[in-house]
Amino acid sequence: MGIDHFECFNATNQTSLRLRRHLTFAQPLVPDSCERIVFLDRQDRCKYANTNPSCLSQVFLFNYNAIFYCKCDADDLLGLACTVWLLLECVLIFWVIYFTTIHYFVPALTVIARMLNMNEYVAGETILTFGNNAPSIFSSVLGLKNKSRHGYSDTMSINLFMGVFATSLIMWVRPLAIDSSYFLRAMGFVLLYVTFVDFTIYFTRGYITIGWAVALSLICPIYIAIVLIDQCLQNRRDRALSTSIRNTAELDPEYITHVRTSSATNTVQRSANDKIFLQFFRSLDTLDRSRFSSPWAFCKLWALVKVVPMILLRLFIPEIYTDQSAHSYSKLLMCIQITLTPTLTMAFIAEKFDKLSDRKVLVLMVCVVALLPLSIAALFYSRTDTVPRWYKSMEALNLMGCLLVLFVMTKELNCLLEAVGIIVKRSHTFIGCTLYTWGSGWSDLLLNLSLARRGLPRMAFSACYGSIIFSIFSSVCIPYLFSAIEPSPTGNNYVTKGTVGDTASTFLIISLGLTILYAVSTNFMLRRTGALVGITMYVLFLIFCVLTEFEVIHAYGTDHTKDHDHYDESYSTRV
C-alpha cells in the first residue's frame, strides 16, 4: 500500500505498546501533501511552497502559500498581520461574487427564463442550475485531473450545504407552497444519485470500472431529458388550451393593438452620438455616495475600495435592461464590450488551457479581427438616447462575462481558503467541509436567496436540488469516468470517500428524508418550521466536523492516517 510500518514503543518501557492517535502501527512516510509544510523548518518552507507539486496545484492566480511562507513567516506578529490581510481579501472576493450575482447574473437568468416561457421549476432545474454549475463543469471537462481523495467528501459537503442549508434559508426568507410532482421528482433523483454513487463505491470497494463509471454518468443526462420532455409536454398542453379558448371566444372589436407613437422631435434634432463620452464616464461613476458621506471612516474606506472592482465589472459585463430608458446605458461602453468581453474570455481560456497556451497572441488577434467590425457596426447603428432593440443579443455576452467572473473568483477564493486553512494548521478534510464548501457555495446561495426575495422561491428551491445532481455529475462522475478509461495495468480506477465523505452523505440522506416527511405532512407547504429543521441538521454536521477534527469522536468510515495533522516528521528519524 506504499506505507512503511513502524512499531511505536514507549521510550521508558520497550515492552509496552504506545498507541498514538488512532494510528495503531501504520505510519505513512513523507506524504506528498502541501499541509506537510507546517512541519518543516522555517527556512525550508518557502522553497517547498514554490516547488512542491501539491502546493502548486492549489495555485490559480496567486501562490498564497509562497507569499505567506516567503514574506510573512519570519515573525509571528507579521504572520498574524498577513493572515488578517488574507482574510480581508476573502471578504473582498465574497463581495465581488455577491455583487456580480445580484446585479448581473440574476437579471439575465430571469429574462432568459421568461423568454423561453419556462415555469419556475424547470427554469431552476435547467437554466439556473446549469448557470450555477457551468464553471465547475467546464473546469472538470477541461482539466480532468481530479485525483484528490477529497473529491467525494468535498462534493458531498457542498451538496449538504446547498440541499439542506440553502433550501432552509429559502424557506425562512420566503415560505412557499410547492408542487408535489416537481418536488418528489427532484428529491427522488437526488436521493437516487447520492445513494447510487455511495453504493457503487462500497460495492466495488473503490475500484470503479468503466461500466460502473458510465452508469454513474448517465443519471444526470436522463434527469435533464425527463425535465425537458416534461416541459415540452406542458407547452403542448398550454398551446392546445389557448387554441381552444381562442376558437370559442369572440373577437373583441375594442381590443385593438394601438401603435405607440412617441415624440421624435428631439431625437431627430439631436445627433446619434450626442454626449457619447459624457455618457460613457457617467456609466463608470460607481462611487457609493451614500456610504462615502457617512461619518464613519470605515464606510468611507469601504466605498472607496469598491470603486475599482465595480468599474472593472462594469467594463467587462454588459448590463441587462428591461426598459428603453435605462439611466446607466452607454453606447460607447456597449461598443467596447462587444469586442472586449469575448476577447478577454478567450484570452483566459487560452492561458489556462494547455493546448492553447502557446498560441495566446494568435487567439487574441483572431478575436479582435472578428469582433472589431461588429463594434464599428454597432457604433453606426445605435444612438445615445435610447437602447437599441438588438441589445437583447448582449445577454449572451452578459452570461459569458458573469460565468467567467464567478468562475475566476470562486476558484481564487477556494485557493485562498485552502492556504488560510494550511496556515492555521487545519486538516484538508476540515477545510473541505467548511471553508471550501462555503467558498464554493457562496455565489449559489446568494443567487437563490435573491431570486426568493424577488418572488421566485420555487425556482430557487428547485435550483438547489438541481445543483446537487450537476455537482455530483461534474465533480465526481466525470473525473471517475475519465480515470476509468485511462490506460492502466488493471483496467480500473481506485477511489475513496475521504474522511468525512460517508458522514456528509449520511447527513444529506437523513436531511432529505426529513424534508420529504415534513413536506408530505404539511401538504407541501414549506414553512419556517421546516427551515429550522434543515438549519439544525447542518449545524449538527458542522459540530460533528469540529469534534472529529479535534478527535473527540470518530467520523463514519474514518481513516485518520490520511489527515495531515497525524503526520509526524519525527517518525522518519526514530528508526
Coordinates of C-alpha atoms in Angstrom, one line a residue:
M1 CA 0.0 0.0 0.0
G2 CA 3.0 2.3 -0.2
I3 CA 3.3 2.5 3.7
D4 CA 6.2 1.7 5.8
H5 CA 5.3 0.1 9.2
F6 CA 7.0 1.2 12.4
E7 CA 6.5 -0.3 15.8
C8 CA 5.7 2.6 18.2
F9 CA 7.1 1.6 21.7
N10 CA 7.3 3.7 24.8
A11 CA 10.8 5.0 25.3
T12 CA 10.7 4.2 29.0
N13 CA 9.4 0.7 28.7
Q14 CA 10.1 -1.1 25.4
T15 CA 7.8 -4.0 26.3
S16 CA 4.6 -1.9 26.3
L17 CA 3.0 -0.6 23.2
R18 CA 2.2 3.1 22.9
L19 CA -0.8 3.7 20.7
R20 CA -0.8 7.2 19.3
R21 CA -3.9 9.0 17.9
H22 CA -5.7 6.0 16.4
L23 CA -2.8 5.1 14.2
T24 CA -2.1 1.6 15.6
F25 CA 1.2 0.7 13.9
A26 CA 0.9 2.1 10.4
Q27 CA 2.5 5.4 9.7
P28 CA 2.7 7.0 6.2
L29 CA 6.2 8.2 5.3
V30 CA 6.5 11.7 3.8
P31 CA 3.1 12.1 2.1
D32 CA 3.1 14.4 -0.9
S33 CA 0.8 17.0 0.6
C34 CA 1.0 20.7 0.9
E35 CA -0.1 20.5 4.5
R36 CA 3.3 19.0 5.3
I37 CA 4.8 22.5 5.0
V38 CA 3.8 23.3 8.6
F39 CA 6.2 20.5 9.9
L40 CA 9.2 21.8 8.0
D41 CA 11.8 24.2 9.3
R42 CA 11.0 27.9 8.5
Q43 CA 14.0 28.2 6.2
D44 CA 12.7 25.3 4.1
R45 CA 9.0 26.3 3.8
C46 CA 9.5 29.0 1.1
K47 CA 11.2 26.5 -1.3
Y48 CA 8.6 23.9 -0.5
A49 CA 5.7 26.2 -1.3
N50 CA 7.3 27.2 -4.7
T51 CA 8.4 23.7 -5.8
N52 CA 6.1 21.1 -4.3
P53 CA 3.5 19.9 -6.9
S54 CA 0.8 19.6 -4.3
C55 CA 1.2 23.3 -3.3
L56 CA 1.5 24.4 -7.0
S57 CA -1.8 22.5 -7.7
Q58 CA -3.6 24.9 -5.3
V59 CA -2.4 28.0 -7.3
F60 CA -4.9 29.6 -9.6
L61 CA -3.9 33.3 -9.9
F62 CA -1.6 33.8 -7.0
N63 CA 0.5 31.4 -4.9
Y64 CA -0.7 32.4 -1.4
N65 CA 1.4 29.7 0.3
A66 CA 4.5 31.1 -1.3
I67 CA 3.5 34.7 -0.4
F68 CA 3.0 33.8 3.2
Y69 CA 5.9 31.5 3.9
C70 CA 8.4 33.6 1.8
K71 CA 7.4 37.1 3.1
C72 CA 5.5 36.7 6.3
D73 CA 6.7 33.6 8.1
A74 CA 9.8 35.1 9.6
D75 CA 8.0 36.7 12.5
D76 CA 4.9 35.6 14.4
L77 CA 3.4 39.1 14.6
L78 CA 4.0 39.7 10.8
G79 CA 2.4 36.3 10.2
L80 CA -0.7 37.3 12.1
A81 CA -0.9 40.5 10.2
C82 CA -0.6 38.6 6.9
T83 CA -3.3 36.1 8.0
V84 CA -5.6 39.0 8.7
W85 CA -4.8 40.5 5.3
L86 CA -5.7 37.2 3.6
L87 CA -9.0 37.1 5.5
L88 CA -9.8 40.6 4.3
E89 CA -9.1 39.6 0.8
C90 CA -11.5 36.7 1.3
V91 CA -14.2 39.3 2.3
L92 CA -13.5 41.3 -0.8
I93 CA -13.8 38.3 -3.1
F94 CA -17.0 37.3 -1.3
W95 CA -18.4 40.8 -2.1
V96 CA -17.3 40.6 -5.8
I97 CA -19.2 37.3 -6.1
Y98 CA -22.2 38.8 -4.3
F99 CA -22.3 42.0 -6.5
T100 CA -21.8 40.0 -9.8
T101 CA -24.6 37.6 -8.8
I102 CA -27.1 40.2 -7.7
H103 CA -26.6 42.9 -10.3
Y104 CA -25.7 41.0 -13.4
F105 CA -26.4 37.2 -13.2
V106 CA -29.9 37.2 -11.7
P107 CA -31.4 39.7 -14.2
A108 CA -30.0 37.8 -17.1
L109 CA -31.3 34.4 -16.0
T110 CA -34.7 35.8 -15.1
V111 CA -35.1 37.4 -18.6
I112 CA -34.0 34.2 -20.3
A113 CA -36.4 32.0 -18.3
R114 CA -39.3 34.3 -19.2
M115 CA -38.3 34.5 -22.8
L116 CA -38.3 30.7 -23.1
N117 CA -41.7 30.5 -21.3
M118 CA -40.4 28.1 -18.7
N119 CA -42.1 27.6 -15.4
E120 CA -40.2 28.2 -12.2
Y121 CA -39.4 24.6 -11.5
V122 CA -38.0 23.8 -15.0
A123 CA -36.1 27.1 -15.1
G124 CA -34.5 26.4 -11.8
E125 CA -33.6 22.8 -12.7
T126 CA -32.1 23.7 -16.1
I127 CA -31.0 27.2 -16.8
L128 CA -30.3 28.3 -13.3
T129 CA -28.7 25.1 -12.3
F130 CA -26.5 25.0 -15.4
G131 CA -25.6 28.6 -14.9
N132 CA -24.5 28.0 -11.4
N133 CA -22.6 24.8 -12.2
A134 CA -21.2 25.7 -15.6
P135 CA -17.8 26.9 -14.2
S136 CA -17.3 23.6 -12.3
I137 CA -18.5 21.6 -15.3
F138 CA -16.1 23.4 -17.7
S139 CA -13.3 23.0 -15.1
S140 CA -13.9 19.3 -14.9
V141 CA -14.1 18.8 -18.6
L142 CA -11.1 20.9 -19.5
G143 CA -9.0 19.7 -16.5
L144 CA -10.0 16.1 -15.8
K145 CA -7.2 16.0 -13.2
N146 CA -9.3 15.4 -10.1
K147 CA -7.1 12.8 -8.4
S148 CA -7.8 14.1 -4.9
R149 CA -9.1 11.6 -2.4
H150 CA -11.1 14.5 -1.0
G151 CA -13.2 15.0 -4.2
Y152 CA -16.1 12.9 -3.0
S153 CA -16.2 14.4 0.6
D154 CA -15.9 17.9 -0.7
T155 CA -18.7 17.4 -3.2
M156 CA -21.0 15.8 -0.6
S157 CA -20.2 18.7 1.8
I158 CA -21.2 21.2 -0.8
N159 CA -24.3 19.2 -1.6
L160 CA -25.3 19.2 2.0
F161 CA -24.7 23.0 2.1
M162 CA -27.0 23.6 -0.9
G163 CA -29.6 20.8 -0.4
V164 CA -30.1 21.5 3.3
F165 CA -28.8 24.8 4.5
A166 CA -29.6 26.9 1.3
T167 CA -33.1 25.4 0.9
S168 CA -33.8 26.1 4.6
L169 CA -32.8 29.7 4.2
I170 CA -35.1 30.0 1.2
M171 CA -38.0 28.6 3.3
W172 CA -37.1 31.1 6.0
V173 CA -36.9 34.1 3.7
R174 CA -40.0 33.2 1.6
P175 CA -42.2 30.4 2.8
L176 CA -43.8 28.7 -0.2
A177 CA -46.2 26.0 -1.4
I178 CA -44.5 23.7 -3.9
D179 CA -46.0 21.4 -6.5
S180 CA -45.9 17.8 -5.2
S181 CA -44.9 16.2 -8.6
Y182 CA -41.9 18.5 -9.2
F183 CA -40.8 18.2 -5.5
L184 CA -40.9 14.4 -5.4
R185 CA -39.3 14.1 -8.8
A186 CA -36.3 16.3 -7.8
M187 CA -35.9 14.7 -4.4
G188 CA -36.2 11.3 -5.8
F189 CA -33.4 11.9 -8.3
V190 CA -31.2 13.5 -5.7
L191 CA -31.6 10.5 -3.3
L192 CA -31.1 8.1 -6.2
Y193 CA -27.9 9.8 -7.3
V194 CA -26.4 10.1 -3.8
T195 CA -27.2 6.5 -2.8
F196 CA -26.2 5.1 -6.1
V197 CA -22.8 6.7 -6.0
D198 CA -22.3 5.7 -2.4
F199 CA -23.4 2.1 -3.2
T200 CA -21.1 2.0 -6.2
I201 CA -18.0 2.9 -4.3
Y202 CA -19.0 0.5 -1.5
F203 CA -19.9 -2.4 -3.8
T204 CA -16.7 -2.1 -6.0
R205 CA -14.5 -1.4 -2.9
G206 CA -13.3 1.7 -4.6
Y207 CA -12.2 0.0 -7.8
I208 CA -14.6 1.6 -10.3
T209 CA -14.7 0.0 -13.7
I210 CA -15.8 1.7 -17.0
G211 CA -19.2 0.1 -16.7
W212 CA -19.9 1.5 -13.3
A213 CA -18.5 4.9 -14.3
V214 CA -20.7 5.1 -17.4
A215 CA -23.7 4.1 -15.3
L216 CA -23.0 6.9 -12.8
S217 CA -22.6 9.4 -15.6
L218 CA -25.9 8.6 -17.3
I219 CA -28.1 9.6 -14.4
C220 CA -27.7 13.4 -14.9
P221 CA -28.4 13.3 -18.7
I222 CA -31.5 11.1 -18.0
Y223 CA -32.7 13.7 -15.4
I224 CA -32.2 16.6 -17.9
A225 CA -34.0 14.7 -20.6
I226 CA -37.0 14.0 -18.3
V227 CA -37.2 17.6 -17.2
L228 CA -37.1 18.9 -20.8
I229 CA -39.6 16.3 -22.1
D230 CA -42.0 17.3 -19.3
Q231 CA -41.6 21.0 -20.3
C232 CA -42.3 20.2 -23.9
L233 CA -45.4 18.3 -22.9
Q234 CA -46.6 21.1 -20.7
N235 CA -46.0 23.7 -23.5
R236 CA -48.1 21.5 -25.9
R237 CA -50.9 21.3 -23.4
D238 CA -50.8 25.1 -22.9
R239 CA -50.9 25.7 -26.7
A240 CA -53.8 23.4 -27.1
L241 CA -55.7 25.1 -24.3
S242 CA -55.0 28.6 -25.7
T243 CA -56.1 27.5 -29.1
S244 CA -59.4 26.1 -27.9
I245 CA -60.1 29.3 -25.9
R246 CA -59.2 31.4 -28.9
N247 CA -61.6 29.4 -31.2
T248 CA -64.5 29.6 -28.8
A249 CA -64.1 33.2 -27.7
E250 CA -65.4 36.0 -29.8
L251 CA -63.1 38.7 -31.0
D252 CA -63.5 41.9 -29.0
P253 CA -63.6 44.7 -31.5
E254 CA -62.5 47.2 -28.9
Y255 CA -59.4 45.2 -28.2
I256 CA -57.1 46.8 -30.8
T257 CA -53.4 47.0 -30.7
H258 CA -52.5 50.6 -30.9
V259 CA -49.2 51.6 -32.3
R260 CA -47.4 53.6 -29.7
T261 CA -46.4 56.9 -31.1
S262 CA -43.6 58.7 -29.4
S263 CA -42.4 62.3 -29.9
A264 CA -39.4 62.1 -32.2
T265 CA -38.7 65.8 -32.4
N266 CA -35.8 65.7 -30.0
T267 CA -34.3 62.5 -31.5
V268 CA -34.3 63.9 -35.0
Q269 CA -32.7 67.2 -34.0
R270 CA -30.1 65.5 -31.7
S271 CA -27.1 63.7 -33.1
A272 CA -26.8 59.9 -32.7
N273 CA -23.5 60.4 -30.8
D274 CA -24.7 63.3 -28.7
K275 CA -22.7 63.4 -25.4
I276 CA -21.3 59.9 -26.0
F277 CA -18.2 60.4 -23.9
L278 CA -20.1 62.1 -21.1
Q279 CA -22.5 59.2 -21.1
F280 CA -19.6 56.7 -21.0
F281 CA -17.8 58.3 -18.0
R282 CA -21.2 58.7 -16.2
S283 CA -21.8 55.0 -16.6
L284 CA -18.4 54.3 -14.9
D285 CA -19.2 56.5 -11.9
T286 CA -19.5 53.7 -9.4
L287 CA -18.8 55.6 -6.1
D288 CA -21.3 54.8 -3.4
R289 CA -22.0 58.3 -2.3
S290 CA -24.4 57.3 0.5
R291 CA -21.7 55.3 2.2
F292 CA -19.0 57.9 1.3
S293 CA -20.9 60.6 3.0
S294 CA -21.3 58.6 6.2
P295 CA -19.5 60.0 9.3
W296 CA -17.9 56.6 9.9
A297 CA -14.3 56.2 8.4
F298 CA -14.9 52.5 7.8
C299 CA -17.9 53.3 5.5
K300 CA -15.9 55.9 3.6
L301 CA -13.0 53.4 3.1
W302 CA -15.3 50.6 2.0
A303 CA -17.0 53.0 -0.5
L304 CA -13.5 53.8 -2.0
V305 CA -12.4 50.2 -2.0
K306 CA -15.4 49.1 -4.0
V307 CA -14.9 51.6 -6.8
V308 CA -12.2 49.8 -8.7
P309 CA -13.9 46.3 -8.7
M310 CA -17.2 47.9 -9.7
I311 CA -15.6 49.7 -12.6
L312 CA -13.9 46.5 -13.9
L313 CA -17.1 44.6 -13.7
R314 CA -19.0 47.4 -15.4
L315 CA -16.4 47.4 -18.3
F316 CA -16.4 43.6 -18.7
I317 CA -20.1 42.6 -18.1
P318 CA -22.9 44.1 -20.2
E319 CA -25.9 45.1 -18.1
I320 CA -29.4 43.8 -18.9
Y321 CA -32.0 46.5 -19.4
T322 CA -35.7 45.8 -19.0
D323 CA -36.9 49.2 -20.4
Q324 CA -35.9 51.6 -23.1
S325 CA -34.9 54.4 -20.8
A326 CA -32.1 52.9 -18.7
H327 CA -30.2 55.6 -17.0
S328 CA -26.9 53.6 -16.9
Y329 CA -26.9 52.8 -20.6
S330 CA -23.8 53.9 -22.6
K331 CA -23.5 53.5 -26.3
L332 CA -19.7 53.7 -26.3
L333 CA -19.4 51.1 -23.5
M334 CA -21.7 48.8 -25.4
C335 CA -19.5 49.0 -28.5
I336 CA -16.4 48.4 -26.4
Q337 CA -17.9 45.3 -24.7
I338 CA -18.8 43.7 -28.0
T339 CA -15.1 43.2 -28.6
L340 CA -13.7 43.3 -25.0
T341 CA -15.8 40.6 -23.3
P342 CA -15.2 37.8 -25.8
T343 CA -11.6 38.7 -26.3
L344 CA -10.7 38.6 -22.6
T345 CA -12.7 35.4 -22.1
M346 CA -10.8 33.7 -24.9
A347 CA -7.5 35.0 -23.5
F348 CA -8.3 33.5 -20.2
I349 CA -9.2 30.1 -21.7
A350 CA -6.0 30.2 -23.8
E351 CA -4.0 30.9 -20.7
K352 CA -5.5 28.1 -18.7
F353 CA -5.9 25.5 -21.5
D354 CA -2.5 23.9 -22.1
K355 CA -3.0 23.3 -25.8
L356 CA -3.7 27.0 -26.5
S357 CA -1.2 28.5 -24.0
D358 CA 1.5 28.8 -26.8
R359 CA -1.0 30.5 -29.2
K360 CA -2.4 33.2 -27.0
V361 CA -1.4 36.0 -29.3
L362 CA -3.0 34.3 -32.3
V363 CA -6.2 33.7 -30.4
L364 CA -6.3 37.4 -29.3
M365 CA -5.7 38.6 -32.9
V366 CA -8.4 36.4 -34.3
C367 CA -10.9 37.6 -31.7
V368 CA -10.1 41.3 -32.4
V369 CA -10.2 40.9 -36.1
A370 CA -13.5 39.1 -36.0
L371 CA -15.3 41.3 -33.4
L372 CA -14.0 44.8 -34.2
P373 CA -16.2 45.1 -37.3
L374 CA -19.2 44.3 -35.1
S375 CA -18.3 47.1 -32.7
I376 CA -17.9 49.5 -35.5
A377 CA -21.3 48.5 -37.0
A378 CA -22.9 48.9 -33.5
L379 CA -21.4 52.4 -33.3
F380 CA -23.1 53.4 -36.6
Y381 CA -26.5 51.7 -36.0
S382 CA -27.3 52.9 -32.4
R383 CA -28.0 56.1 -30.6
T384 CA -27.0 57.5 -27.2
D385 CA -30.6 58.5 -26.2
T386 CA -32.2 55.0 -26.5
V387 CA -31.3 51.4 -26.0
P388 CA -31.3 49.6 -29.4
R389 CA -33.7 46.7 -30.0
W390 CA -30.9 44.3 -30.8
Y391 CA -29.4 44.9 -27.4
K392 CA -31.1 41.7 -26.3
S393 CA -28.3 39.8 -28.1
M394 CA -25.9 41.2 -25.5
E395 CA -27.5 38.8 -23.0
A396 CA -25.1 36.2 -24.4
L397 CA -22.1 38.4 -23.5
N398 CA -23.6 39.0 -20.1
L399 CA -23.8 35.3 -19.4
M400 CA -20.2 34.9 -20.7
G401 CA -18.9 37.6 -18.5
C402 CA -20.8 36.5 -15.4
L403 CA -19.7 32.9 -15.7
L404 CA -16.1 33.9 -16.2
V405 CA -16.0 36.3 -13.3
L406 CA -17.8 33.8 -11.0
F407 CA -15.6 31.0 -12.1
V408 CA -12.4 33.0 -11.5
M409 CA -13.5 34.5 -8.2
T410 CA -14.8 31.2 -6.9
K411 CA -11.6 29.3 -7.8
E412 CA -9.4 32.0 -6.4
L413 CA -11.5 32.1 -3.2
N414 CA -11.1 28.3 -2.8
C415 CA -7.3 28.5 -3.3
L416 CA -7.1 31.4 -0.8
L417 CA -9.2 29.5 1.8
E418 CA -7.0 26.4 1.2
A419 CA -4.0 28.5 2.0
V420 CA -5.6 30.0 5.1
G421 CA -6.5 26.5 6.3
I422 CA -2.9 25.4 6.0
I423 CA -1.6 28.5 7.7
V424 CA -3.9 27.9 10.7
K425 CA -2.9 24.2 10.7
R426 CA -6.2 22.6 10.0
S427 CA -6.6 19.4 8.1
H428 CA -7.5 19.3 4.4
T429 CA -10.7 17.4 5.3
F430 CA -11.8 20.1 7.7
I431 CA -11.0 22.8 5.2
G432 CA -13.1 21.0 2.5
C433 CA -16.2 20.6 4.6
T434 CA -16.1 24.2 6.0
L435 CA -14.1 26.9 4.2
Y436 CA -14.0 25.2 0.8
T437 CA -17.7 24.4 0.9
W438 CA -18.7 28.0 1.9
G439 CA -16.5 29.5 -0.7
S440 CA -17.8 27.2 -3.5
G441 CA -21.5 27.6 -2.5
W442 CA -21.5 31.3 -1.6
S443 CA -22.4 32.6 -5.1
D444 CA -25.2 29.9 -5.5
L445 CA -26.6 30.8 -2.1
L446 CA -26.7 34.5 -2.8
L447 CA -28.3 33.9 -6.2
N448 CA -31.0 31.6 -4.8
L449 CA -31.8 34.0 -1.9
S450 CA -32.0 36.9 -4.3
L451 CA -34.5 35.0 -6.5
A452 CA -36.6 34.1 -3.5
R453 CA -36.7 37.7 -2.4
R454 CA -37.8 38.7 -5.9
G455 CA -40.8 36.4 -5.7
L456 CA -39.3 33.3 -7.4
P457 CA -38.8 30.9 -4.4
R458 CA -39.8 27.8 -6.4
M459 CA -37.1 28.5 -9.0
A460 CA -34.5 28.9 -6.3
F461 CA -35.7 25.8 -4.4
S462 CA -35.6 23.6 -7.5
A463 CA -32.2 25.0 -8.4
C464 CA -30.7 23.9 -5.1
Y465 CA -31.6 20.3 -5.8
G466 CA -30.7 20.5 -9.4
S467 CA -27.2 21.8 -8.4
I468 CA -26.7 18.6 -6.3
I469 CA -27.2 16.5 -9.4
F470 CA -25.0 18.7 -11.6
S471 CA -22.2 18.9 -8.9
I472 CA -22.1 15.1 -8.5
F473 CA -22.0 14.7 -12.3
S474 CA -19.3 17.3 -12.8
S475 CA -17.1 16.8 -9.7
V476 CA -17.4 13.1 -9.1
C477 CA -18.8 11.2 -12.1
I478 CA -16.9 12.9 -14.9
P479 CA -13.5 12.5 -13.1
Y480 CA -14.3 8.9 -12.3
L481 CA -15.2 8.2 -15.9
F482 CA -12.1 9.9 -17.2
S483 CA -9.9 8.0 -14.8
A484 CA -11.6 4.7 -15.6
I485 CA -11.0 4.9 -19.3
E486 CA -7.3 5.9 -18.9
P487 CA -4.9 3.2 -19.9
S488 CA -3.8 1.3 -16.7
P489 CA -2.4 -2.2 -16.0
T490 CA -5.6 -3.2 -14.1
G491 CA -8.1 -1.5 -16.3
N492 CA -9.9 0.1 -13.3
N493 CA -9.6 3.1 -11.0
Y494 CA -9.3 3.2 -7.2
V495 CA -11.3 5.9 -5.5
T496 CA -12.0 6.7 -1.8
K497 CA -14.6 8.8 0.0
G498 CA -12.2 10.7 2.2
T499 CA -12.5 11.0 6.0
V500 CA -15.9 12.8 6.1
G501 CA -17.4 11.6 2.8
D502 CA -19.6 8.9 4.4
T503 CA -20.6 11.3 7.2
A504 CA -21.6 14.1 4.7
S505 CA -23.6 11.7 2.5
T506 CA -25.3 10.1 5.6
F507 CA -26.3 13.6 6.9
L508 CA -27.5 14.5 3.4
I509 CA -29.7 11.4 3.0
I510 CA -31.2 11.8 6.5
S511 CA -31.9 15.5 5.9
L512 CA -33.6 14.9 2.6
G513 CA -35.7 12.2 4.2
L514 CA -36.8 14.6 6.9
T515 CA -37.6 17.2 4.3
I516 CA -39.8 14.8 2.4
L517 CA -41.6 13.8 5.6
Y518 CA -42.1 17.4 6.5
A519 CA -43.4 18.3 3.1
V520 CA -45.9 15.4 3.0
S521 CA -47.1 16.1 6.5
T522 CA -47.8 19.8 5.7
N523 CA -49.4 19.1 2.3
F524 CA -46.2 20.5 0.6
M525 CA -46.4 23.9 2.4
L526 CA -42.8 24.7 3.2
R527 CA -42.8 27.0 6.2
R528 CA -40.2 28.3 8.6
T529 CA -40.5 25.3 10.9
G530 CA -39.1 23.2 8.1
A531 CA -36.3 25.7 7.7
L532 CA -35.4 25.3 11.4
V533 CA -35.2 21.5 10.9
G534 CA -32.7 21.9 8.0
I535 CA -30.6 24.5 9.7
T536 CA -30.4 22.3 12.8
M537 CA -29.2 19.4 10.7
Y538 CA -26.5 21.4 9.1
V539 CA -25.3 22.9 12.4
L540 CA -25.1 19.3 13.8
F541 CA -23.0 18.4 10.8
L542 CA -20.6 21.3 11.5
I543 CA -20.4 20.3 15.2
F544 CA -19.7 16.8 14.1
C545 CA -16.9 18.0 11.8
V546 CA -15.3 20.1 14.6
L547 CA -15.4 17.2 17.0
T548 CA -13.8 14.8 14.5
E549 CA -11.2 17.4 13.6
F550 CA -10.0 17.6 17.2
E551 CA -10.6 13.8 17.6
V552 CA -13.2 14.0 20.2
I553 CA -15.3 11.5 18.2
H554 CA -14.8 9.4 15.1
A555 CA -16.3 10.2 11.7
Y556 CA -18.2 7.5 10.0
G557 CA -15.7 5.5 7.9
T558 CA -12.7 7.4 9.2
D559 CA -9.2 6.7 8.1
H560 CA -7.2 9.1 10.3
T561 CA -3.9 8.2 8.6
K562 CA -4.9 10.5 5.7
D563 CA -5.2 13.6 7.7
H564 CA -2.1 15.9 7.6
D565 CA -2.0 16.7 11.4
H566 CA -1.4 13.0 12.1
Y567 CA 1.8 13.1 10.2
D568 CA 4.8 13.5 12.4
E569 CA 8.2 14.2 10.9
S570 CA 9.9 12.7 13.9
Y571 CA 8.8 9.2 12.8
S572 CA 11.3 9.3 10.0
T573 CA 14.1 9.8 12.4
R574 CA 13.1 7.3 15.1
V575 CA 14.3 4.2 13.2

